Short mmCIF file of C-alpha atoms and ligand atoms in Angstrom, two decimals:
data_model
loop_
_atom_site.label_atom_id
_atom_site.label_comp_id
_atom_site.label_asym_id
_atom_site.label_seq_id
_atom_site.Cartn_x
_atom_site.Cartn_y
_atom_site.Cartn_z
CA MET I 164 116.14 116.60 80.17
CA SER I 165 114.52 113.40 79.08
CA LYS I 166 115.46 110.17 80.75
CA LYS I 167 117.25 107.58 78.64
CA ALA I 168 115.07 104.72 77.51
CA GLU I 169 116.61 102.21 79.91
CA ASN I 170 116.03 104.62 82.79
CA VAL I 171 112.26 104.60 82.40
CA VAL I 172 110.48 103.45 85.53
CA THR I 173 108.71 100.16 84.82
CA MET I 174 106.58 98.01 87.07
CA GLU I 175 109.12 95.17 86.64
CA LYS I 176 111.83 97.38 88.12
CA ILE I 177 109.70 98.58 90.98
CA VAL I 178 108.39 95.09 91.86
CA SER I 179 111.87 93.64 91.69
CA LEU I 180 113.39 96.39 93.88
CA CYS I 181 110.54 96.02 96.40
CA LYS I 182 111.19 92.31 96.77
CA ARG I 183 115.00 92.45 96.66
CA ARG I 184 115.30 95.27 99.20
CA GLY I 185 112.52 94.31 101.58
CA PHE I 186 109.78 96.81 100.80
CA VAL I 187 106.96 94.51 99.68
CA TYR I 188 106.58 90.70 99.64
CA PRO I 189 103.83 88.57 98.15
CA SER I 190 101.74 87.21 101.02
CA SER I 191 102.37 83.63 102.20
CA GLU I 192 104.99 83.20 99.51
CA ILE I 193 106.32 79.89 100.87
CA TYR I 194 102.85 78.47 100.11
CA GLY I 195 102.88 79.84 96.63
CA GLY I 196 101.47 83.22 97.51
CA PHE I 197 97.90 84.40 98.00
CA ALA I 198 96.34 86.35 95.15
CA ALA I 199 96.12 90.11 95.46
CA ILE I 200 97.47 90.22 99.06
CA TYR I 201 100.84 91.68 99.95
CA ASP I 202 103.00 92.11 103.04
CA MET I 203 105.09 95.14 103.90
CA GLY I 204 108.71 94.23 104.54
CA PRO I 205 111.06 96.01 106.98
CA TYR I 206 111.50 99.07 104.72
CA GLY I 207 107.94 98.99 103.38
CA VAL I 208 106.49 99.30 106.86
CA GLU I 209 108.71 102.32 107.54
CA LEU I 210 107.71 103.98 104.29
CA SER I 211 104.06 103.23 104.91
CA THR I 212 104.23 104.56 108.49
CA ASN I 213 105.97 107.75 107.31
CA ILE I 214 103.28 108.36 104.67
CA LYS I 215 100.48 107.75 107.17
CA ASN I 216 102.16 110.07 109.70
CA GLU I 217 102.45 112.84 107.09
CA TRP I 218 98.81 112.41 106.16
CA TRP I 219 97.72 112.46 109.81
CA LYS I 220 99.77 115.55 110.53
CA TYR I 221 98.30 117.32 107.46
CA MET I 222 94.72 116.13 107.93
CA VAL I 223 94.35 116.11 111.71
CA GLN I 224 97.23 117.63 113.67
CA ILE I 225 97.37 121.03 111.91
CA ARG I 226 93.62 121.20 111.40
CA PRO I 227 91.68 122.44 114.45
CA ASP I 228 88.47 121.56 112.57
CA ILE I 229 89.29 117.87 112.05
CA VAL I 230 89.43 115.10 114.64
CA GLY I 231 90.73 111.53 114.34
CA LEU I 232 88.99 108.20 114.79
CA ASP I 233 89.88 104.52 114.73
CA SER I 234 86.70 102.55 114.26
CA ALA I 235 86.56 98.74 114.25
CA ILE I 236 86.81 96.59 111.14
CA PHE I 237 83.67 94.70 112.14
CA MET I 238 80.43 96.68 112.21
CA HIS I 239 76.77 95.92 112.68
CA PRO I 240 75.54 94.15 109.52
CA ARG I 241 72.82 96.77 109.04
CA THR I 242 75.54 99.36 108.41
CA TRP I 243 76.16 97.71 105.04
CA GLU I 244 72.50 97.59 104.17
CA ALA I 245 72.14 101.30 104.95
CA SER I 246 75.21 102.17 102.93
CA GLY I 247 73.90 100.28 99.93
CA HIS I 248 76.83 97.85 99.95
CA VAL I 249 74.77 94.70 100.45
CA SER I 250 72.65 95.37 97.38
CA GLY I 251 74.88 97.64 95.37
CA PHE I 252 78.53 97.38 96.34
CA SER I 253 79.66 95.34 93.44
CA ASP I 254 81.92 95.26 90.50
CA PRO I 255 80.13 95.29 87.18
CA LEU I 256 81.25 92.23 85.28
CA THR I 257 80.88 91.06 81.73
CA GLU I 258 81.90 87.82 80.11
CA CYS I 259 83.46 87.57 76.66
CA LYS I 260 81.12 85.18 74.87
CA LYS I 261 83.92 83.73 72.77
CA CYS I 262 86.73 83.01 75.28
CA HIS I 263 84.68 83.33 78.49
CA THR I 264 87.14 85.72 80.15
CA ARG I 265 85.47 87.72 82.92
CA LEU I 266 86.16 91.40 82.76
CA ARG I 267 85.41 94.51 84.79
CA VAL I 268 83.01 96.67 82.80
CA ASP I 269 84.15 99.91 84.42
CA HIS I 270 87.77 99.11 83.49
CA LEU I 271 86.81 98.31 79.87
CA LEU I 272 84.96 101.63 79.75
CA GLU I 273 87.86 103.45 81.43
CA ASP I 274 90.24 102.08 78.78
CA ILE I 275 88.24 103.82 76.05
CA GLY I 276 87.93 107.03 78.09
CA VAL I 277 84.38 106.53 79.38
CA ALA I 278 84.01 107.02 83.11
CA ALA I 279 81.65 104.87 85.14
CA ASP I 280 81.22 104.87 88.88
CA GLU I 281 81.55 101.53 90.70
CA LYS I 282 78.62 102.56 92.93
CA MET I 283 76.17 102.82 90.02
CA SER I 284 73.27 100.42 89.82
CA GLU I 285 73.45 97.44 87.48
CA LYS I 286 70.93 99.18 85.24
CA GLU I 287 72.85 102.47 85.11
CA ILE I 288 76.12 100.80 84.26
CA ASP I 289 74.63 98.33 81.80
CA LYS I 290 73.15 101.28 79.90
CA ILE I 291 76.54 103.00 79.56
CA PHE I 292 78.15 99.70 78.63
CA SER I 293 75.65 98.94 75.87
CA GLU I 294 76.04 102.48 74.52
CA ASN I 295 79.79 101.99 74.21
CA VAL I 296 80.21 98.28 73.65
CA LYS I 297 80.77 98.69 69.89
CA ASN I 298 84.14 100.35 70.74
CA ILE I 299 85.31 97.62 73.08
CA LYS I 300 87.33 94.52 72.23
CA CYS I 301 88.08 91.57 74.52
CA PRO I 302 91.70 92.10 75.66
CA ASN I 303 92.18 88.33 75.60
CA CYS I 304 90.81 87.24 72.20
CA GLY I 305 89.73 90.42 70.43
CA SER I 306 86.07 89.43 70.19
CA LYS I 307 83.43 92.17 70.43
CA ASP I 308 80.69 89.86 71.70
CA PHE I 309 79.96 90.41 75.39
CA SER I 310 77.27 89.44 77.85
CA GLY I 311 75.40 92.28 79.55
CA ALA I 312 76.91 93.91 82.61
CA LYS I 313 76.18 92.00 85.83
CA LYS I 314 77.21 93.03 89.30
CA PHE I 315 79.27 90.86 91.61
CA ASN I 316 79.19 91.81 95.31
CA LEU I 317 82.57 92.86 96.72
CA LEU I 318 81.88 92.56 100.46
CA VAL I 319 83.98 89.95 102.25
CA LYS I 320 81.92 87.75 104.62
CA SER I 321 82.91 86.27 107.94
CA ASN I 322 81.26 84.05 110.54
CA LEU I 323 82.13 86.38 113.43
CA GLY I 324 79.85 85.77 116.42
CA ASN I 325 77.64 83.42 114.40
CA PHE I 326 77.84 79.78 115.45
CA THR I 327 74.87 78.55 113.47
CA GLU I 328 75.10 76.41 110.38
CA ASN I 329 73.59 79.00 108.11
CA TRP I 330 75.85 81.83 109.17
CA ASP I 331 76.26 82.59 105.49
CA LYS I 332 72.67 83.96 105.42
CA GLU I 333 73.37 86.70 107.94
CA PRO I 334 77.11 87.32 107.81
CA ALA I 335 79.20 89.89 109.58
CA TYR I 336 81.20 91.60 106.86
CA LEU I 337 84.74 92.83 106.97
CA ARG I 338 84.32 96.51 106.23
CA GLY I 339 84.43 97.42 102.57
CA GLU I 340 85.44 101.00 103.29
CA THR I 341 86.51 102.92 106.38
CA CYS I 342 84.15 105.87 105.97
CA GLN I 343 81.10 103.96 107.21
CA GLY I 344 82.78 103.83 110.64
CA ILE I 345 83.00 107.58 110.51
CA TYR I 346 79.30 108.02 109.62
CA VAL I 347 78.03 105.74 112.40
CA ASP I 348 80.30 107.44 114.98
CA TYR I 349 79.40 110.94 113.73
CA LYS I 350 76.86 111.45 116.55
CA ASN I 351 79.23 110.20 119.26
CA VAL I 352 81.93 112.61 118.04
CA LEU I 353 79.41 115.45 118.00
CA ASP I 354 78.22 114.71 121.54
CA SER I 355 81.62 114.06 123.11
CA THR I 356 83.84 116.76 121.58
CA ARG I 357 83.54 120.46 120.82
CA VAL I 358 83.34 120.19 117.05
CA LYS I 359 80.93 122.47 115.15
CA ILE I 360 79.99 122.36 111.51
CA PRO I 361 82.01 122.61 109.33
CA PHE I 362 84.17 119.85 110.82
CA GLY I 363 85.83 116.66 109.68
CA ILE I 364 86.53 113.17 111.01
CA ALA I 365 89.63 111.38 109.69
CA GLN I 366 90.71 107.82 109.96
CA ILE I 367 93.30 105.38 108.65
CA GLY I 368 92.47 101.70 108.53
CA LYS I 369 92.12 98.42 106.70
CA ALA I 370 89.32 97.60 104.35
CA PHE I 371 88.54 94.47 102.35
CA ARG I 372 87.09 93.92 98.90
CA ASN I 373 86.61 90.74 96.93
CA GLU I 374 88.25 92.18 93.82
CA ILE I 375 87.79 89.96 90.81
CA THR I 376 90.56 91.26 88.66
CA ALA I 377 93.31 92.17 91.06
CA ARG I 378 96.19 93.61 89.14
CA GLN I 379 99.09 96.02 89.13
CA PHE I 380 100.91 94.94 92.28
CA ILE I 381 99.89 96.93 95.37
CA PHE I 382 97.65 99.25 93.31
CA ARG I 383 94.57 97.06 93.68
CA THR I 384 94.53 94.48 96.47
CA ARG I 385 91.84 92.56 98.35
CA GLU I 386 93.09 93.69 101.74
CA PHE I 387 94.14 97.31 101.72
CA GLU I 388 94.48 100.37 103.90
CA GLN I 389 92.60 103.64 103.39
CA MET I 390 93.19 107.16 104.60
CA GLU I 391 89.84 108.92 104.62
CA MET I 392 88.42 112.22 105.84
CA GLN I 393 84.73 113.00 105.84
CA TYR I 394 83.91 116.69 106.19
CA PHE I 395 80.45 117.68 107.50
CA VAL I 396 79.05 120.91 106.05
CA THR I 397 75.81 122.80 105.39
CA GLU I 398 74.13 122.39 102.04
CA ALA I 399 74.79 126.05 101.22
CA THR I 400 78.56 125.72 101.71
CA GLU I 401 79.01 122.23 100.28
CA MET I 402 80.47 123.24 96.92
CA THR I 403 82.75 126.04 98.20
CA GLU I 404 84.13 123.66 100.88
CA TYR I 405 84.51 121.05 98.16
CA GLU I 406 86.69 123.37 96.07
CA LYS I 407 88.83 124.16 99.15
CA LEU I 408 89.27 120.44 99.89
CA LYS I 409 90.28 119.74 96.29
CA LYS I 410 93.04 122.34 96.45
CA TYR I 411 94.15 121.22 99.94
CA ARG I 412 94.47 117.62 98.81
CA TRP I 413 96.37 118.52 95.60
CA ASP I 414 98.84 120.44 97.75
CA PHE I 415 99.41 117.34 99.89
CA TYR I 416 100.93 115.54 96.93
CA THR I 417 102.98 118.42 95.55
CA LYS I 418 104.06 120.14 98.78
CA VAL I 419 104.12 117.39 101.39
CA LEU I 420 105.01 114.24 99.41
CA GLY I 421 107.02 116.17 96.82
CA PHE I 422 105.38 114.61 93.71
CA ASP I 423 106.02 116.35 90.39
CA GLU I 424 102.94 118.27 89.23
CA LYS I 425 103.32 116.73 85.76
CA ASP I 426 102.72 113.28 87.27
CA LEU I 427 99.35 114.38 88.65
CA LYS I 428 96.10 115.32 87.00
CA TRP I 429 92.41 115.84 87.74
CA HIS I 430 89.84 113.40 86.42
CA LYS I 431 86.23 114.48 86.56
CA HIS I 432 83.57 111.78 86.90
CA GLU I 433 81.06 112.31 84.10
CA ASN I 434 78.61 109.65 85.22
CA LEU I 435 77.73 110.27 88.81
CA VAL I 436 75.81 108.10 91.26
CA PHE I 437 72.38 109.64 91.75
CA TYR I 438 73.04 111.39 95.10
CA ALA I 439 76.50 112.77 94.30
CA LYS I 440 76.94 116.44 93.49
CA GLU I 441 80.40 116.24 92.07
CA ALA I 442 83.27 113.76 91.96
CA TYR I 443 86.91 114.19 90.99
CA ASP I 444 89.86 111.87 91.21
CA ILE I 445 93.48 112.91 91.53
CA GLU I 446 95.27 110.58 89.15
CA PHE I 447 98.95 109.69 89.31
CA ASN I 448 101.15 108.84 86.38
CA TYR I 449 101.95 105.18 87.23
CA PRO I 450 104.06 103.06 84.85
CA PHE I 451 100.73 101.64 83.58
CA GLY I 452 99.29 105.10 82.92
CA PHE I 453 97.35 107.77 84.80
CA LYS I 454 95.14 106.02 87.37
CA GLU I 455 93.16 107.02 90.42
CA LEU I 456 95.24 107.83 93.47
CA GLU I 457 92.54 109.70 95.44
CA GLY I 458 88.81 110.35 95.18
CA ILE I 459 87.32 113.65 96.32
CA HIS I 460 83.56 113.55 96.29
CA ALA I 461 80.64 115.78 97.24
CA ARG I 462 78.13 113.26 98.55
CA GLY I 463 75.19 115.47 99.52
CA ASP I 464 73.22 114.35 102.61
CA TYR I 465 72.91 110.74 101.37
CA ASP I 466 75.06 108.95 103.96
CA LEU I 467 73.55 110.38 107.16
CA THR I 468 70.06 110.21 105.72
CA GLN I 469 70.51 106.50 105.02
CA HIS I 470 71.88 105.79 108.50
CA THR I 471 69.02 107.78 110.05
CA LYS I 472 66.56 105.66 108.11
CA PHE I 473 68.13 102.31 108.95
CA SER I 474 69.13 102.96 112.58
CA GLY I 475 66.10 104.97 113.60
CA GLN I 476 68.45 107.45 115.31
CA ASP I 477 68.09 111.15 114.52
CA LEU I 478 71.33 112.25 112.94
CA THR I 479 70.32 115.80 112.17
CA TYR I 480 72.50 118.65 113.37
CA THR I 481 71.26 121.58 115.40
CA ASP I 482 73.01 124.90 114.86
CA GLN I 483 73.61 126.28 118.38
CA THR I 484 73.32 129.94 117.38
CA THR I 485 70.40 129.90 114.94
CA GLY I 486 68.58 126.80 116.23
CA ASP I 487 68.37 125.46 112.67
CA LYS I 488 68.04 121.71 112.38
CA PHE I 489 69.37 120.07 109.25
CA MET I 490 71.01 116.95 107.83
CA PRO I 491 74.70 117.67 107.27
CA HIS I 492 76.11 117.29 103.79
CA ILE I 493 79.38 115.45 103.37
CA ILE I 494 82.44 115.97 101.25
CA GLU I 495 85.08 113.26 101.37
CA SER I 496 88.70 112.66 100.62
CA SER I 497 89.64 109.01 100.18
CA VAL I 498 93.05 107.59 99.30
CA GLY I 499 94.66 104.18 99.43
CA VAL I 500 97.91 103.77 101.38
CA GLY I 501 99.15 101.14 98.89
CA ARG I 502 98.53 103.46 95.93
CA THR I 503 100.38 106.27 97.69
CA ILE I 504 103.33 103.98 98.48
CA LEU I 505 103.48 102.89 94.85
CA ALA I 506 103.33 106.51 93.69
CA ALA I 507 106.05 107.50 96.15
CA LEU I 508 108.29 104.65 94.90
CA CYS I 509 107.73 105.59 91.25
CA SER I 510 108.39 109.28 92.01
CA ALA I 511 111.61 108.52 93.85
CA TYR I 512 113.06 105.90 91.48
CA CYS I 513 116.16 106.98 89.56
CA GLU I 514 118.91 105.20 87.66
CA GLU I 515 122.15 107.13 87.28
CA GLY I 516 125.64 106.73 85.86
CA GLU I 517 127.13 104.10 83.58
CA GLY I 518 128.85 100.75 84.07
CA GLU I 519 130.83 100.39 87.32
CA SER I 520 129.58 103.69 88.68
CA SER I 521 125.93 103.14 87.82
CA ARG I 522 123.43 103.16 90.66
CA THR I 523 119.74 102.87 91.40
CA VAL I 524 118.58 105.38 93.96
CA LEU I 525 115.27 106.19 95.60
CA LYS I 526 115.26 109.94 96.03
CA PHE I 527 112.51 110.10 98.62
CA PRO I 528 111.85 113.40 100.41
CA TYR I 529 113.80 112.86 103.64
CA LYS I 530 110.64 112.62 105.74
CA LEU I 531 109.50 109.55 103.74
CA ALA I 532 112.84 107.73 103.71
CA PRO I 533 112.59 104.42 105.67
CA ILE I 534 116.10 104.83 107.08
CA LYS I 535 117.41 108.34 107.74
CA VAL I 536 121.08 107.64 108.46
CA ALA I 537 123.35 104.63 107.95
CA VAL I 538 126.47 104.35 110.11
CA PHE I 539 129.52 102.46 108.88
CA PRO I 540 132.87 101.60 110.43
CA LEU I 541 135.38 101.75 107.54
CA LEU I 542 136.69 98.29 108.43
CA LYS I 543 134.89 95.48 110.16
CA ASN I 544 137.99 94.00 111.82
CA LYS I 545 139.21 97.14 113.61
CA PRO I 546 137.48 97.07 117.01
CA GLU I 547 138.24 100.77 117.73
CA LEU I 548 136.43 101.82 114.49
CA VAL I 549 133.51 99.48 115.17
CA ALA I 550 133.19 100.74 118.77
CA LYS I 551 133.16 104.37 117.69
CA ALA I 552 130.61 103.69 114.96
CA ARG I 553 128.39 101.84 117.43
CA GLU I 554 128.60 104.77 119.80
CA ILE I 555 127.40 107.17 117.07
CA PHE I 556 124.67 104.75 115.99
CA ASP I 557 123.40 104.42 119.57
CA SER I 558 123.33 108.19 120.01
CA LEU I 559 121.15 108.67 116.88
CA THR I 560 118.63 105.83 117.20
CA PRO I 561 116.44 107.40 119.88
CA SER I 562 115.48 110.16 117.46
CA MET I 563 115.43 108.47 114.04
CA MET I 564 115.55 105.15 112.17
CA CYS I 565 119.21 104.27 111.54
CA GLU I 566 121.05 101.31 110.19
CA PHE I 567 124.47 99.92 111.15
CA ASP I 568 126.37 98.18 108.38
CA ASP I 569 129.91 96.81 108.44
CA ASN I 570 129.54 94.34 105.55
CA GLY I 571 131.52 94.46 102.35
CA ASN I 572 133.32 97.50 100.94
CA ILE I 573 132.06 101.05 101.44
CA GLY I 574 130.98 101.41 97.80
CA LYS I 575 128.65 98.43 98.11
CA ARG I 576 127.21 99.73 101.36
CA TYR I 577 126.50 103.09 99.69
CA ARG I 578 124.71 101.37 96.81
CA ARG I 579 122.57 99.39 99.18
CA GLN I 580 121.53 102.52 101.10
CA ASP I 581 120.87 104.34 97.79
CA GLU I 582 118.44 101.58 96.79
CA ILE I 583 116.42 102.00 99.95
CA GLY I 584 116.63 105.81 99.78
CA THR I 585 118.73 106.56 102.88
CA PRO I 586 119.55 110.33 102.80
CA PHE I 587 122.90 110.18 104.67
CA CYS I 588 125.71 107.70 105.31
CA VAL I 589 128.20 108.35 108.13
CA THR I 590 131.58 106.61 107.96
CA VAL I 591 133.98 106.26 110.84
CA ASP I 592 137.60 105.95 109.64
CA PHE I 593 141.08 106.25 111.14
CA ASP I 594 140.99 110.05 111.07
CA THR I 595 137.93 109.85 113.33
CA LEU I 596 140.08 108.40 116.11
CA ASP I 597 142.39 111.42 115.89
CA ASP I 598 140.09 114.37 115.30
CA ASP I 599 136.52 113.17 116.18
CA THR I 600 135.19 113.91 112.73
CA VAL I 601 133.31 111.54 110.38
CA THR I 602 132.58 111.45 106.65
CA VAL I 603 128.99 112.27 105.80
CA ARG I 604 127.89 111.28 102.33
CA HIS I 605 124.83 112.83 100.67
CA ARG I 606 122.49 110.45 98.83
CA ASP I 607 121.42 112.73 95.98
CA THR I 608 124.71 114.42 95.10
CA MET I 609 127.06 111.68 96.46
CA LYS I 610 129.15 114.60 97.83
CA GLN I 611 131.08 113.89 101.00
CA GLU I 612 132.04 116.25 103.80
CA ARG I 613 133.76 115.98 107.15
CA VAL I 614 131.55 116.74 110.13
CA LYS I 615 132.51 116.84 113.80
CA ILE I 616 130.78 114.11 115.79
CA VAL I 617 129.53 116.66 118.32
CA GLU I 618 127.94 118.59 115.46
CA LEU I 619 126.10 115.64 113.85
CA ASP I 620 122.87 116.34 115.68
CA GLY I 621 122.84 119.93 114.44
CA PHE I 622 123.82 118.82 110.93
CA PHE I 623 120.84 116.40 110.64
CA HIS I 624 118.56 118.92 112.27
CA LYS I 625 119.55 121.48 109.64
CA HIS I 626 118.56 118.92 106.97
CA ASN I 627 115.17 118.34 108.60
CA LEU I 628 115.68 114.75 109.61
ZN1 ZN Q 950 87.53 86.98 74.62
#
């Protein structure tokens, strides 16, 4: 059944709900905001934590071959030379010669269906741009006259530990991606744990990029959080492990986060950076179209070879049974937390009913819902109802996020919980005082049933809360 036109999920609706209901706020808003930076509100932080926990469970907890890591945001500056970020980590920019708008070349190419990798050299990307520029128009003024593609470095500098006047010359960077922390700790993990190839190292953490054109809400931000897993393999098994990882990551979205398969698709990178064997993105159908949610890349032995070269440390792996020494190849899975949050919000967003009985509801899978159960006394001014509701609330909070609400009429309280995606509401009324039962209302069906207080635990357990 197709959704009615007014029920289409738009960015305006998502942004407005996020602000109104405390999921996402613009950063430093009382000072007019700070471009491309956002804060997670009380419900946003719960949603974000739930997503990260599901990822960690799926990528680390149930995987005996993958271990976790939490490396620091600041790293030795040479890390970023070895990785190629100092010279090559940049957005390719062009300027419209007529209106002087600065534009991302890879985005312009993407819009006409030509894929370019942000890690390509200026020469590589300028070549693709000049081959396709005849099909590109300035989105601002319509002109087709552009300057050549130039790269603008994305690393964010700091003066950490540098008290000299020319700190700018040798800056400590805020990390531009979390995976470099994994590469430089690879040897420590190898020496201090029992991992054997093939094995993975996973981490969740903040990264920073000086994005020029920040757009689309929390989709592309200057401070963001990544969930990355780097998997170390032999050259011979790289592509079979890569196919396994692709399937495993697809299943995360459909089976764990409950996304509809029709909102997901594969996007193959046609123009690869020179060392890459293969690169695919999983794209999600956002209100602004299918865009990258996750990157899954076969990176060859480039990363550890580079760090061997720049650090002078031997990062080769010795196979304990055969005695073979080799440089591990790496396949990676890399996804942004913000992009996943936005996809989860778009997936869950529904508008139902008409007029008085209309409602907006976020139909999150229960495990993602910020609040699992809301507890209401039917009336605020009846102490015996309030006391009983408090008692139930206090008994549930040690095991799940709950909310207590005695404001306004019950209908309004239900609507509020629907908008933040709370799966169940429990109401204490006058019957409760007689028979120790409560009304439990289901978010998705709005059906209500009477449940004995002593059986609430079992009821929620049965529903996997
Ligand atoms: Zn223009």
